[in-house]
mmCIF file of C-alpha atoms in Angstrom:
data_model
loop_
_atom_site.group_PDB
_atom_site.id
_atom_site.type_symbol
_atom_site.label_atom_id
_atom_site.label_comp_id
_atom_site.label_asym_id
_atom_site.label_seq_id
_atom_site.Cartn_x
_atom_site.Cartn_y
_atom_site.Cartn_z
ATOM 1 C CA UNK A 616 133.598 113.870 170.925
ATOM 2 C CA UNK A 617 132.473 113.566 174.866
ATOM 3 C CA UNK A 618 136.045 116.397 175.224
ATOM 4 C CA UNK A 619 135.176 118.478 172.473
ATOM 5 C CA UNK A 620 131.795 119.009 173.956
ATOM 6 C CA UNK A 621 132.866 119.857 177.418
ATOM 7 C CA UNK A 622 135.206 122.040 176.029
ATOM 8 C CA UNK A 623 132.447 123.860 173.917
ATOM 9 C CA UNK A 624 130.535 123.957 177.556
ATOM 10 C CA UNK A 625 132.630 125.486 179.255
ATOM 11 C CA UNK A 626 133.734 128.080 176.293
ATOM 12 C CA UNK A 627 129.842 128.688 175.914
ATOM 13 C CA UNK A 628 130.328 129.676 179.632
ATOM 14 C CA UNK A 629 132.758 132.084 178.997
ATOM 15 C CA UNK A 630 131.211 133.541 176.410
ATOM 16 C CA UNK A 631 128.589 134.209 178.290
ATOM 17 C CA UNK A 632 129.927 135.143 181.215
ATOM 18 C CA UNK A 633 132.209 138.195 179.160
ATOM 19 C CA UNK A 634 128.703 138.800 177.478
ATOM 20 C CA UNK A 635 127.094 139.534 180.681
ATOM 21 C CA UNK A 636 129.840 141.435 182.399
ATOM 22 C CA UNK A 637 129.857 143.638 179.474
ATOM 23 C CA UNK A 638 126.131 144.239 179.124
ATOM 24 C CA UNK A 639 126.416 145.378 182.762
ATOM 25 C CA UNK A 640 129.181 147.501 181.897
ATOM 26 C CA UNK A 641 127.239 149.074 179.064
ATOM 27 C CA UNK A 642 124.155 149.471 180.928
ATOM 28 C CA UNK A 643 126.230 152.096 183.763
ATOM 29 C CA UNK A 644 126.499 154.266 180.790
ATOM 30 C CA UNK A 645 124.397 157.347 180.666
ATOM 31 C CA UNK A 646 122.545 158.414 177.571
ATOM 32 C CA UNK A 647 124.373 160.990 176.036
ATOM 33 C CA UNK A 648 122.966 163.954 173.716
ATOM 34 C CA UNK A 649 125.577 165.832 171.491
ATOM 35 C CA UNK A 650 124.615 169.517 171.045
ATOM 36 C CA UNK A 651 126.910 171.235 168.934
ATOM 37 C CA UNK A 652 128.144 175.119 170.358
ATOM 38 C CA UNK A 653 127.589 178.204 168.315
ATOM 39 C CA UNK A 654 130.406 178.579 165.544
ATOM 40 C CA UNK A 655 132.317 181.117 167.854
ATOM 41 C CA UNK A 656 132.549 178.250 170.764
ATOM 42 C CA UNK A 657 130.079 179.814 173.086
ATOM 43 C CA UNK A 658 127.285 178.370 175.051
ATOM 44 C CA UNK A 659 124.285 180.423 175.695
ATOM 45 C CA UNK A 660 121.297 178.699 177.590
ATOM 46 C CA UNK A 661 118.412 179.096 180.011
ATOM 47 C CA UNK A 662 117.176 177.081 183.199
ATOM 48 C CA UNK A 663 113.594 176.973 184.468
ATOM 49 C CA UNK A 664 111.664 174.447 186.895
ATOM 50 C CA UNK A 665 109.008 173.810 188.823
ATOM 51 C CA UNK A 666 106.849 175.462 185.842
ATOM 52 C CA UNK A 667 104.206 173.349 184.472
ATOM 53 C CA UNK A 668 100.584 175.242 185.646
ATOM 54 C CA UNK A 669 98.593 175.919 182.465
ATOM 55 C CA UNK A 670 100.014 179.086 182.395
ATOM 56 C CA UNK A 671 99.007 180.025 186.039
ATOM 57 C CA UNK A 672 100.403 181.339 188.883
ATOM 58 C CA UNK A 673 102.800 183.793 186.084
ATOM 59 C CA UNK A 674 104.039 181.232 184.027
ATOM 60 C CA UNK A 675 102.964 182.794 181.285
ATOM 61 C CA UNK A 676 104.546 186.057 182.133
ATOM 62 C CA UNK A 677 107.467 184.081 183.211
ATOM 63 C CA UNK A 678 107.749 183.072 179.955
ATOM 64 C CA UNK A 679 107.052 186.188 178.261
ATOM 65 C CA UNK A 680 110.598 187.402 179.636
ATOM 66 C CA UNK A 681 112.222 183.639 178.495
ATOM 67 C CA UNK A 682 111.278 185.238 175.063
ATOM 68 C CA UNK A 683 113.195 188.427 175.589
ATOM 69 C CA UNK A 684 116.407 187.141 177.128
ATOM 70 C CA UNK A 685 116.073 183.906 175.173
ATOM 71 C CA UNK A 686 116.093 186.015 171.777
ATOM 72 C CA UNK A 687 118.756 188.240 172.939
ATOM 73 C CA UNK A 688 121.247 185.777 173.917
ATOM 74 C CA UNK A 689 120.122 183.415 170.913
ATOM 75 C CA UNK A 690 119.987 180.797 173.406
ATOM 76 C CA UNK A 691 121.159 176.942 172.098
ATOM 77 C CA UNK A 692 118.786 175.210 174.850
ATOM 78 C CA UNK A 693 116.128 175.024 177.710
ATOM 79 C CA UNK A 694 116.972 173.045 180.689
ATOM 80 C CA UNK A 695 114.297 172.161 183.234
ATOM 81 C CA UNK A 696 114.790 171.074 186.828
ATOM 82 C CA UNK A 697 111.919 169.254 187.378
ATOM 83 C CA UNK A 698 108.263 169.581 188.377
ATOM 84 C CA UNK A 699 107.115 169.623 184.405
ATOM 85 C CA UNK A 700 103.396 169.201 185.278
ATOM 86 C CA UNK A 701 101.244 169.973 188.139
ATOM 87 C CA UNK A 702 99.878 168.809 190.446
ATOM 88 C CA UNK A 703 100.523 165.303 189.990
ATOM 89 C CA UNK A 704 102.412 164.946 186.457
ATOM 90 C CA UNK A 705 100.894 163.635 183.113
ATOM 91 C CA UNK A 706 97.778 160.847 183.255
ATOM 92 C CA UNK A 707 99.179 159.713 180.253
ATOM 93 C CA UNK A 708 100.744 160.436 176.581
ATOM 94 C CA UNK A 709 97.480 162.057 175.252
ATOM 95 C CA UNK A 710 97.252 163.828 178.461
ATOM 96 C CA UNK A 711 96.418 167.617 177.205
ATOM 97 C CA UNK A 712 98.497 169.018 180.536
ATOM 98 C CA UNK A 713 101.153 168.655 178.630
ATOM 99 C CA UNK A 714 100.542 171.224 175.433
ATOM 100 C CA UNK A 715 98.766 173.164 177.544
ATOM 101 C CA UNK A 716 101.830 173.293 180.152
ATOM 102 C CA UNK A 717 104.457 173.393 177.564
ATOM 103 C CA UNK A 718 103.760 173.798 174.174
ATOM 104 C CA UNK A 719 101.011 176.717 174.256
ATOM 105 C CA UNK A 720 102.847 178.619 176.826
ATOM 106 C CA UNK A 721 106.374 178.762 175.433
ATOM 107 C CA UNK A 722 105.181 179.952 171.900
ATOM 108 C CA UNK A 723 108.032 181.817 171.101
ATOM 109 C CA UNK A 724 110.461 181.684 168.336
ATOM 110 C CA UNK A 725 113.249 182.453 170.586
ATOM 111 C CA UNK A 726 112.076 179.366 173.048
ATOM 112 C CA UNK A 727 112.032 176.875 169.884
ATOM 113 C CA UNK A 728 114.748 175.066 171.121
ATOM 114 C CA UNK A 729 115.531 171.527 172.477
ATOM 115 C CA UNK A 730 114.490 171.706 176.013
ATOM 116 C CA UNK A 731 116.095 169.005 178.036
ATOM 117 C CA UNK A 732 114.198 167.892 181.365
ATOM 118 C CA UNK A 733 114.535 165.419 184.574
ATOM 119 C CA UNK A 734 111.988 164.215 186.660
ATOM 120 C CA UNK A 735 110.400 166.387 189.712
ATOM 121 C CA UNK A 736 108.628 164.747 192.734
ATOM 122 C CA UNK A 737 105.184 166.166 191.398
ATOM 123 C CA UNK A 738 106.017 164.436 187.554
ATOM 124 C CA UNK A 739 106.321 161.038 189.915
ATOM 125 C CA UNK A 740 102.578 161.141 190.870
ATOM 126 C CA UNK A 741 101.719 160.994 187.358
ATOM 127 C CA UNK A 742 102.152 158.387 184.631
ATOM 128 C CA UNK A 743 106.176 158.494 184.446
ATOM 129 C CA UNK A 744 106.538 156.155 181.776
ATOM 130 C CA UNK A 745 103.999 159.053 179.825
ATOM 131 C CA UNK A 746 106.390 162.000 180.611
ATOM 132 C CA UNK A 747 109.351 159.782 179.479
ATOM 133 C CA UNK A 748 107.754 158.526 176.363
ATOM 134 C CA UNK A 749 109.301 159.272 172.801
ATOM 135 C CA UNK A 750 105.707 159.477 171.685
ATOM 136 C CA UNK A 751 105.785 163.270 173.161
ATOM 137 C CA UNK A 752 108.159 164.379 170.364
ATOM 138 C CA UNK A 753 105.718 163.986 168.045
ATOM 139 C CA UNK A 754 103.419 166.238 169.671
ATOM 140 C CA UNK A 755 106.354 168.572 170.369
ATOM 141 C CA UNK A 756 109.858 167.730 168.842
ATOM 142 C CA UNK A 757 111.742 170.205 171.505
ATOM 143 C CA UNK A 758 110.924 167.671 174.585
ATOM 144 C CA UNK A 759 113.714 165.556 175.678
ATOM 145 C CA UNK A 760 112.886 163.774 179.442
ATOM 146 C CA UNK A 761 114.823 160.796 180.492
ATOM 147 C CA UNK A 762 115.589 159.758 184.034
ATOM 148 C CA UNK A 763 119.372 160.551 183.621
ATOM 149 C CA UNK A 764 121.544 161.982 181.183
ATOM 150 C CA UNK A 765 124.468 163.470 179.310
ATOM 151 C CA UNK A 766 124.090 166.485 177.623
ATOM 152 C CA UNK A 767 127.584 167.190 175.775
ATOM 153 C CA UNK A 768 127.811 170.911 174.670
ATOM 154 C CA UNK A 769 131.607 170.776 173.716
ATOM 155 C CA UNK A 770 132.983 173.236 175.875
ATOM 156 C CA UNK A 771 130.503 171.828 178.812
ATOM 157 C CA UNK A 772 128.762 168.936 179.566
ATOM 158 C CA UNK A 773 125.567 168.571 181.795
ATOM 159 C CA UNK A 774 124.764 165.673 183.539
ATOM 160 C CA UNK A 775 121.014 165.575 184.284
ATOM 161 C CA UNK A 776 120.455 163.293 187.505
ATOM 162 C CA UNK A 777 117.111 161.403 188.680
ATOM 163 C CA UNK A 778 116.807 162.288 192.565
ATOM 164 C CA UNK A 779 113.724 162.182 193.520
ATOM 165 C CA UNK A 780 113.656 158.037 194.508
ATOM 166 C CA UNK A 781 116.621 158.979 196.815
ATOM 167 C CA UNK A 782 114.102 160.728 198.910
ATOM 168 C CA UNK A 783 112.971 158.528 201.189
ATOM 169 C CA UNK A 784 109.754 160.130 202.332
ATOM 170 C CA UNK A 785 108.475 159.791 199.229
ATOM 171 C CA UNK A 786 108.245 156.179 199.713
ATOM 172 C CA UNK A 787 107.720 155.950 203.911
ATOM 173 C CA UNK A 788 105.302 159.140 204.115
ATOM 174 C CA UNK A 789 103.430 159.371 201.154
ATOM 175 C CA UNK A 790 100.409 160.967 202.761
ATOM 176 C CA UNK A 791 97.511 161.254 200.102
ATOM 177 C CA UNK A 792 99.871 160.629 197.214
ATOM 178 C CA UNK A 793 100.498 157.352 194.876
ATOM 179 C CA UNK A 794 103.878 157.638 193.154
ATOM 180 C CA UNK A 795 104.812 155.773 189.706
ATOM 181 C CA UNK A 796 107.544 153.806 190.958
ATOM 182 C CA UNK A 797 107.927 151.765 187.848
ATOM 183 C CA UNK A 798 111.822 151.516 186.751
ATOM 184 C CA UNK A 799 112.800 152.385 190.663
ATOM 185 C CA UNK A 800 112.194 149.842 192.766
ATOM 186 C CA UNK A 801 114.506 148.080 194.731
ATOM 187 C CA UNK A 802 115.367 151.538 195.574
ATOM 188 C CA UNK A 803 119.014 150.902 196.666
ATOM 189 C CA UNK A 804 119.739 149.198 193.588
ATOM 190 C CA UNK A 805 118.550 152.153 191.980
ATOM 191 C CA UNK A 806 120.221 154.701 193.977
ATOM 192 C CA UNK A 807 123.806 152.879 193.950
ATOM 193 C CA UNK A 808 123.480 152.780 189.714
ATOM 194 C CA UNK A 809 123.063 156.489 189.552
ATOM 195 C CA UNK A 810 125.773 157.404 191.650
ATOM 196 C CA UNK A 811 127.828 155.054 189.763
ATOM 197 C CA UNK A 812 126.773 155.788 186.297
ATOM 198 C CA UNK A 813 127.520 159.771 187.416
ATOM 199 C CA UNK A 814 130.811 158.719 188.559
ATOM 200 C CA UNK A 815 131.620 157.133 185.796
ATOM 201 C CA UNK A 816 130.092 160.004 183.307
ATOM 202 C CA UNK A 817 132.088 162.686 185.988
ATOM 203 C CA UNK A 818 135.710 160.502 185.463
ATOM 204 C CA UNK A 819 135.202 160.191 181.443
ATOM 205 C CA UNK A 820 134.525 163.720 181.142
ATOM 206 C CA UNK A 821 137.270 166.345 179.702
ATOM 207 C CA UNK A 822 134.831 169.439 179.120
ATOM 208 C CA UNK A 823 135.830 172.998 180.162
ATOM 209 C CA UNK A 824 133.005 173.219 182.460
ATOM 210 C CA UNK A 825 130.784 170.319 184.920
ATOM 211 C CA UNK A 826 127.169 170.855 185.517
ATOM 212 C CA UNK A 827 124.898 168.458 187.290
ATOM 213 C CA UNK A 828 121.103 169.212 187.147
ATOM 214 C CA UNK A 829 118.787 167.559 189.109
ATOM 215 C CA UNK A 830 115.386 168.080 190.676
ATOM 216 C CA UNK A 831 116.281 168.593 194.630
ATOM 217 C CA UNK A 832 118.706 171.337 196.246
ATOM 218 C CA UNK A 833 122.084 169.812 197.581
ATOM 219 C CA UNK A 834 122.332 173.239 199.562
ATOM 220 C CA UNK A 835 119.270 175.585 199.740
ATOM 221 C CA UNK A 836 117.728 178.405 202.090
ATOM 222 C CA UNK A 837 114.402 177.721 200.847
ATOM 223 C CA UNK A 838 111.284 176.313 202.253
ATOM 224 C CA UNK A 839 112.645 172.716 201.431
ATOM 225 C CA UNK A 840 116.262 174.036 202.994
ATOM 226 C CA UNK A 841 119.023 171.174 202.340
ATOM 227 C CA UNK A 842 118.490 167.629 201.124
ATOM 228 C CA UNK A 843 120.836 165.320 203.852
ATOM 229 C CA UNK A 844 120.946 162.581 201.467
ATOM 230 C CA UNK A 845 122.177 164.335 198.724
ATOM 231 C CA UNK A 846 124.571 166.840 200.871
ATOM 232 C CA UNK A 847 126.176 162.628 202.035
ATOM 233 C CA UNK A 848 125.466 160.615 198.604
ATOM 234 C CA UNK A 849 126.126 163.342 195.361
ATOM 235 C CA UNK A 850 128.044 166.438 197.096
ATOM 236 C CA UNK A 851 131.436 164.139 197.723
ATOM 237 C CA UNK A 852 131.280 162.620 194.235
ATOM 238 C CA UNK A 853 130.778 167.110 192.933
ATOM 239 C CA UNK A 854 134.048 168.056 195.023
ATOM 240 C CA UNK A 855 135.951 164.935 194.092
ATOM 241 C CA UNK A 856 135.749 165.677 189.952
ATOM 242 C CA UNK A 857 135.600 169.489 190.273
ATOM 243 C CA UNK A 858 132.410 170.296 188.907
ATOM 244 C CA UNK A 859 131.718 173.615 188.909
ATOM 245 C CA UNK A 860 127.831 174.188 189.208
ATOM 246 C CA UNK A 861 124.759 172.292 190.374
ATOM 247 C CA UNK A 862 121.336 173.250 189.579
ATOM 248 C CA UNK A 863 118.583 172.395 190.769
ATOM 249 C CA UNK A 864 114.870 173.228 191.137
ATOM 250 C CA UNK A 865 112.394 171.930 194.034
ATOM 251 C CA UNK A 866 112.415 175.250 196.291
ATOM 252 C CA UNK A 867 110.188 177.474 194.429
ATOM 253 C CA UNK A 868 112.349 180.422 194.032
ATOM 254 C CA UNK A 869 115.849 181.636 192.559
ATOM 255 C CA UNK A 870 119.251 181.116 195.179
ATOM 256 C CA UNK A 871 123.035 181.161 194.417
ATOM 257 C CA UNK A 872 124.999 179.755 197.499
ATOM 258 C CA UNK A 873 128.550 178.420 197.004
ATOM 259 C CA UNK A 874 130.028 175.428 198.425
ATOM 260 C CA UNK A 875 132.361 176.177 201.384
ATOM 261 C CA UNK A 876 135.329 173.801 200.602
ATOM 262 C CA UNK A 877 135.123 173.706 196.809
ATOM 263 C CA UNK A 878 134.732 176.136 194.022
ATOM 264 C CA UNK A 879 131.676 174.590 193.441
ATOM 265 C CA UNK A 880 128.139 176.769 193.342
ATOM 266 C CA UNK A 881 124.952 175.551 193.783
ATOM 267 C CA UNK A 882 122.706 177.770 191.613
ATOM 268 C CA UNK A 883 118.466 177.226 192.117
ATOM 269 C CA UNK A 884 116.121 177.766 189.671
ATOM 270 C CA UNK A 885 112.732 176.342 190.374
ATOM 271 C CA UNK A 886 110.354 179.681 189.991
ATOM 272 C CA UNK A 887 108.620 178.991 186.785
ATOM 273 C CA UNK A 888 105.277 179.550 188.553
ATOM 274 C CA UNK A 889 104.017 179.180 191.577
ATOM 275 C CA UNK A 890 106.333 181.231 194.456
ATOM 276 C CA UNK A 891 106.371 183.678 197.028
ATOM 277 C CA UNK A 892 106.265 180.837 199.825
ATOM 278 C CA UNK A 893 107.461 183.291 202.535
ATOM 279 C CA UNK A 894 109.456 180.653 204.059
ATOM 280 C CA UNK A 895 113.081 180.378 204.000
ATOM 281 C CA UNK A 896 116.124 179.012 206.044
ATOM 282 C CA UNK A 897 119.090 180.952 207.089
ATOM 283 C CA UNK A 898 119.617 183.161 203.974
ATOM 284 C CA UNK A 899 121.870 185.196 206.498
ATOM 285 C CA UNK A 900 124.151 182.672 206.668
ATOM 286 C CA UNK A 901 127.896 183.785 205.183
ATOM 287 C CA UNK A 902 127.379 181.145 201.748
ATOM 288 C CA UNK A 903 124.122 182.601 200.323
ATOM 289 C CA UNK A 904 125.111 185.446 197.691
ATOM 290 C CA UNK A 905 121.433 185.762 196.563
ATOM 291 C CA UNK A 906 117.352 184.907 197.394
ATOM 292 C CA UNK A 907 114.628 185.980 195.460
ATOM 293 C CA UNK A 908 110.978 184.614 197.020
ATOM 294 C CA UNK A 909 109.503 185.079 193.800
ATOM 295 C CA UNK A 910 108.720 183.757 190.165
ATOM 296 C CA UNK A 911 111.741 183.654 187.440
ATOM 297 C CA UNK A 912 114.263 181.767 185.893
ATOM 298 C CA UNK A 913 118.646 181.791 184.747
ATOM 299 C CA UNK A 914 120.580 182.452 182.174
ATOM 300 C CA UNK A 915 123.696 180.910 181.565
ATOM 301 C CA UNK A 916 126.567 182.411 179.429
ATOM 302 C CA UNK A 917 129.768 180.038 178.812
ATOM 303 C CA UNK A 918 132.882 180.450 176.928
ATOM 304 C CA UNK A 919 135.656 178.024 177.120
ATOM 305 C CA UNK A 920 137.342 180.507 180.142
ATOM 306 C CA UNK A 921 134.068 182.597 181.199
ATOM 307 C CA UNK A 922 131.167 181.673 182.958
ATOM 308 C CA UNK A 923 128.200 184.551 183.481
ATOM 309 C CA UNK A 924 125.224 183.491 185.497
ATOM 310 C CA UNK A 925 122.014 185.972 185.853
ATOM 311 C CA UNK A 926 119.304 186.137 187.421
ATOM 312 C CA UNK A 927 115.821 187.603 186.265
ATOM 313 C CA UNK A 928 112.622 188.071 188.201
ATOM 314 C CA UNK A 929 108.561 187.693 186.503
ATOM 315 C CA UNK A 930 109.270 191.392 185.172
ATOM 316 C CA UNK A 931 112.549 190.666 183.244
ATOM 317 C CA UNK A 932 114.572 192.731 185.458
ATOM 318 C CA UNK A 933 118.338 191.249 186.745
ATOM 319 C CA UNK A 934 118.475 190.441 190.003
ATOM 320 C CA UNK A 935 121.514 188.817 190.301
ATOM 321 C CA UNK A 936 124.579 188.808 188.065
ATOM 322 C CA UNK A 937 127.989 186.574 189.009
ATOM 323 C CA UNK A 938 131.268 185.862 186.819
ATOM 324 C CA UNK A 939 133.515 183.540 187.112
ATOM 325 C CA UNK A 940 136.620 183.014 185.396
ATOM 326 C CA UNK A 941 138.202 179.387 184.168
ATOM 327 C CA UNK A 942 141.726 180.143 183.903
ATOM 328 C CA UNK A 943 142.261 182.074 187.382
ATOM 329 C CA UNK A 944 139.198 180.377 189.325
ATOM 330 C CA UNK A 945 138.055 183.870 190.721
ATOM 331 C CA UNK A 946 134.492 184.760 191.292
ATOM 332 C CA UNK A 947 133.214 188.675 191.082
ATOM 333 C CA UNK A 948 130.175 188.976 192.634
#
């Protein structure tokens, strides 16, 4: 009887050992969101950020020419780099910010769409947990915010990506501000989880084309300019699985710079609002193809071998228009 015990012990032990290792495993796993293409294969979509002003500063009129290109291209989703609310996120879920932000500005039918959204450094001074709360769907079924996620569009996937905690100043030089650090902290151990649950998500991946989203520039020639950590921590880990765009939002105005030792292009949209900063960083230099100091947003237009990216400023008008092919890797500016 004494054996049989022991034996159950140390199989108990096992058990729970396997059980543990697994739930660890499991937990590296980003959420993942299955949005079905068109019938024809194609993948039509628009990216916005650094929007969320009461309709201020042009939002509204930014999102008067959403509604246009939006209907045109019969658009299958919204993506949003961050900075949802200003100045300092939602208070809370009954916080009115947030339909008068989101769901009274973007009235269209065109703009009835999922819209799938990270985290911004301004969201951060607000109630986080609020912004990430399922209880917003109620109010408005389109709003999807998580920290970090997959969305899988067949022919691409998106992997949405928290950065803001791996800013340190944030947490060193706060000034007058009090970030929502709930679900962060320790830091590191935060940090090292999303690198590895990208990795992970990057390595499983067989879509036609790799876009990571997240709130701060890798590369930008913006007021903010580059981010350091992310140019060391995330742009190794972009070149190393081929992905082929990274968006971002953060500099309040619309760039396309490629990478200079990968195909890779970083493409910046974070001019939902508030712009015209007059303050930028070496848009001279031989990467940038395009800077607009003003209020817009993208389009994106994907096939399984075409990529068309486009640019439009607060009037509606193109201000940038680049193509890139799958099968022969060429760009055409």
């Amino acid at each position: 009887m004494a054996k049989f015990s022991k034996n159950s012990m140390v199989l108990c032990f096992l058990v729970a050992i396997v059980f543990v290792i697994s739930s660890a495993s499991a937990s590296t796993r980003l959420k993942k969101f299955d949005h079905p293409t068109k019938g024809d294969g194609t993948l039509n979509f628009l990216v916005i950020g650094d929007w969320g002003r009461r309709g201020t500063y042009n939002q509204s009129h930014v999102a008067r020419q959403m509604e246009r290109v939006g209907e045109k291209l019969d658009i299958d989703f919204v993506l949003s780099t961050g900075d949802n609310f200003y100045d300092n996120g939602l208070t809370g879920i009954h916080d009115s910010n947030f339909v008068e932000s989101f769901t009274n500005i973007y009235t269209a039918k065109s703009l009835q769409k999922q819209w799938y959204s990270v985290l911004g450094n301004h969201d951060y001074r607000g109630d986080v947990e609020a912004q990430l709360s399922p209880y917003l769907r109620k109010i408005d079924s389109r709003w999807v915010c998580l920290r970090s996620f997959v969305v899988n569009a067949e022919i691409a996937e998106i992997f949405m990506v928290d950065t803001t905690p791996f800013e340190e100043k944030y947490f060193t030089t706060p000034k007058d501000h009090i970030y929502d650090w709930r679900g962060v902290l320790p830091r590191q151990t935060y940090m090292a989880n999303v690198l590895k649950e990208l990795k992970k998500a990057l390595s499983e991946s067989t879509a036609k084309w790799k876009i990571v989203l997240g709130h701060h520039a890798i590369r930008s020639a913006g007021h903010h300019g580059d981010t350091q950590i992310l140019v060391d921590r995330f742009l190794p880990i972009l070149r190393k699985y081929d992905v082929d765009f990274y968006m971002n939002g953060h500099d309040h105005c619309l760039e396309h710079i490629s990478d200079t030792e990968s195909p890779l292009q970083f493409l910046v949209s974070g001019a939902g609002s508030k712009a015209w900063r007059g303050d930028t960083k070496g848009i001279n230099r031989d990467d940038v193809h395009f800077f607009h100091d003003g209020q817009g947003f993208m389009s994106v237009e994907l096939t399984p071998t075409e990529a068309e990216i486009k640019y439009y400023d607060v009037f509606g008008s193109v201000r940038h228009r680049w193509n890139r092919s799958k099968l022969l890797l060429h760009s055409a500016m």
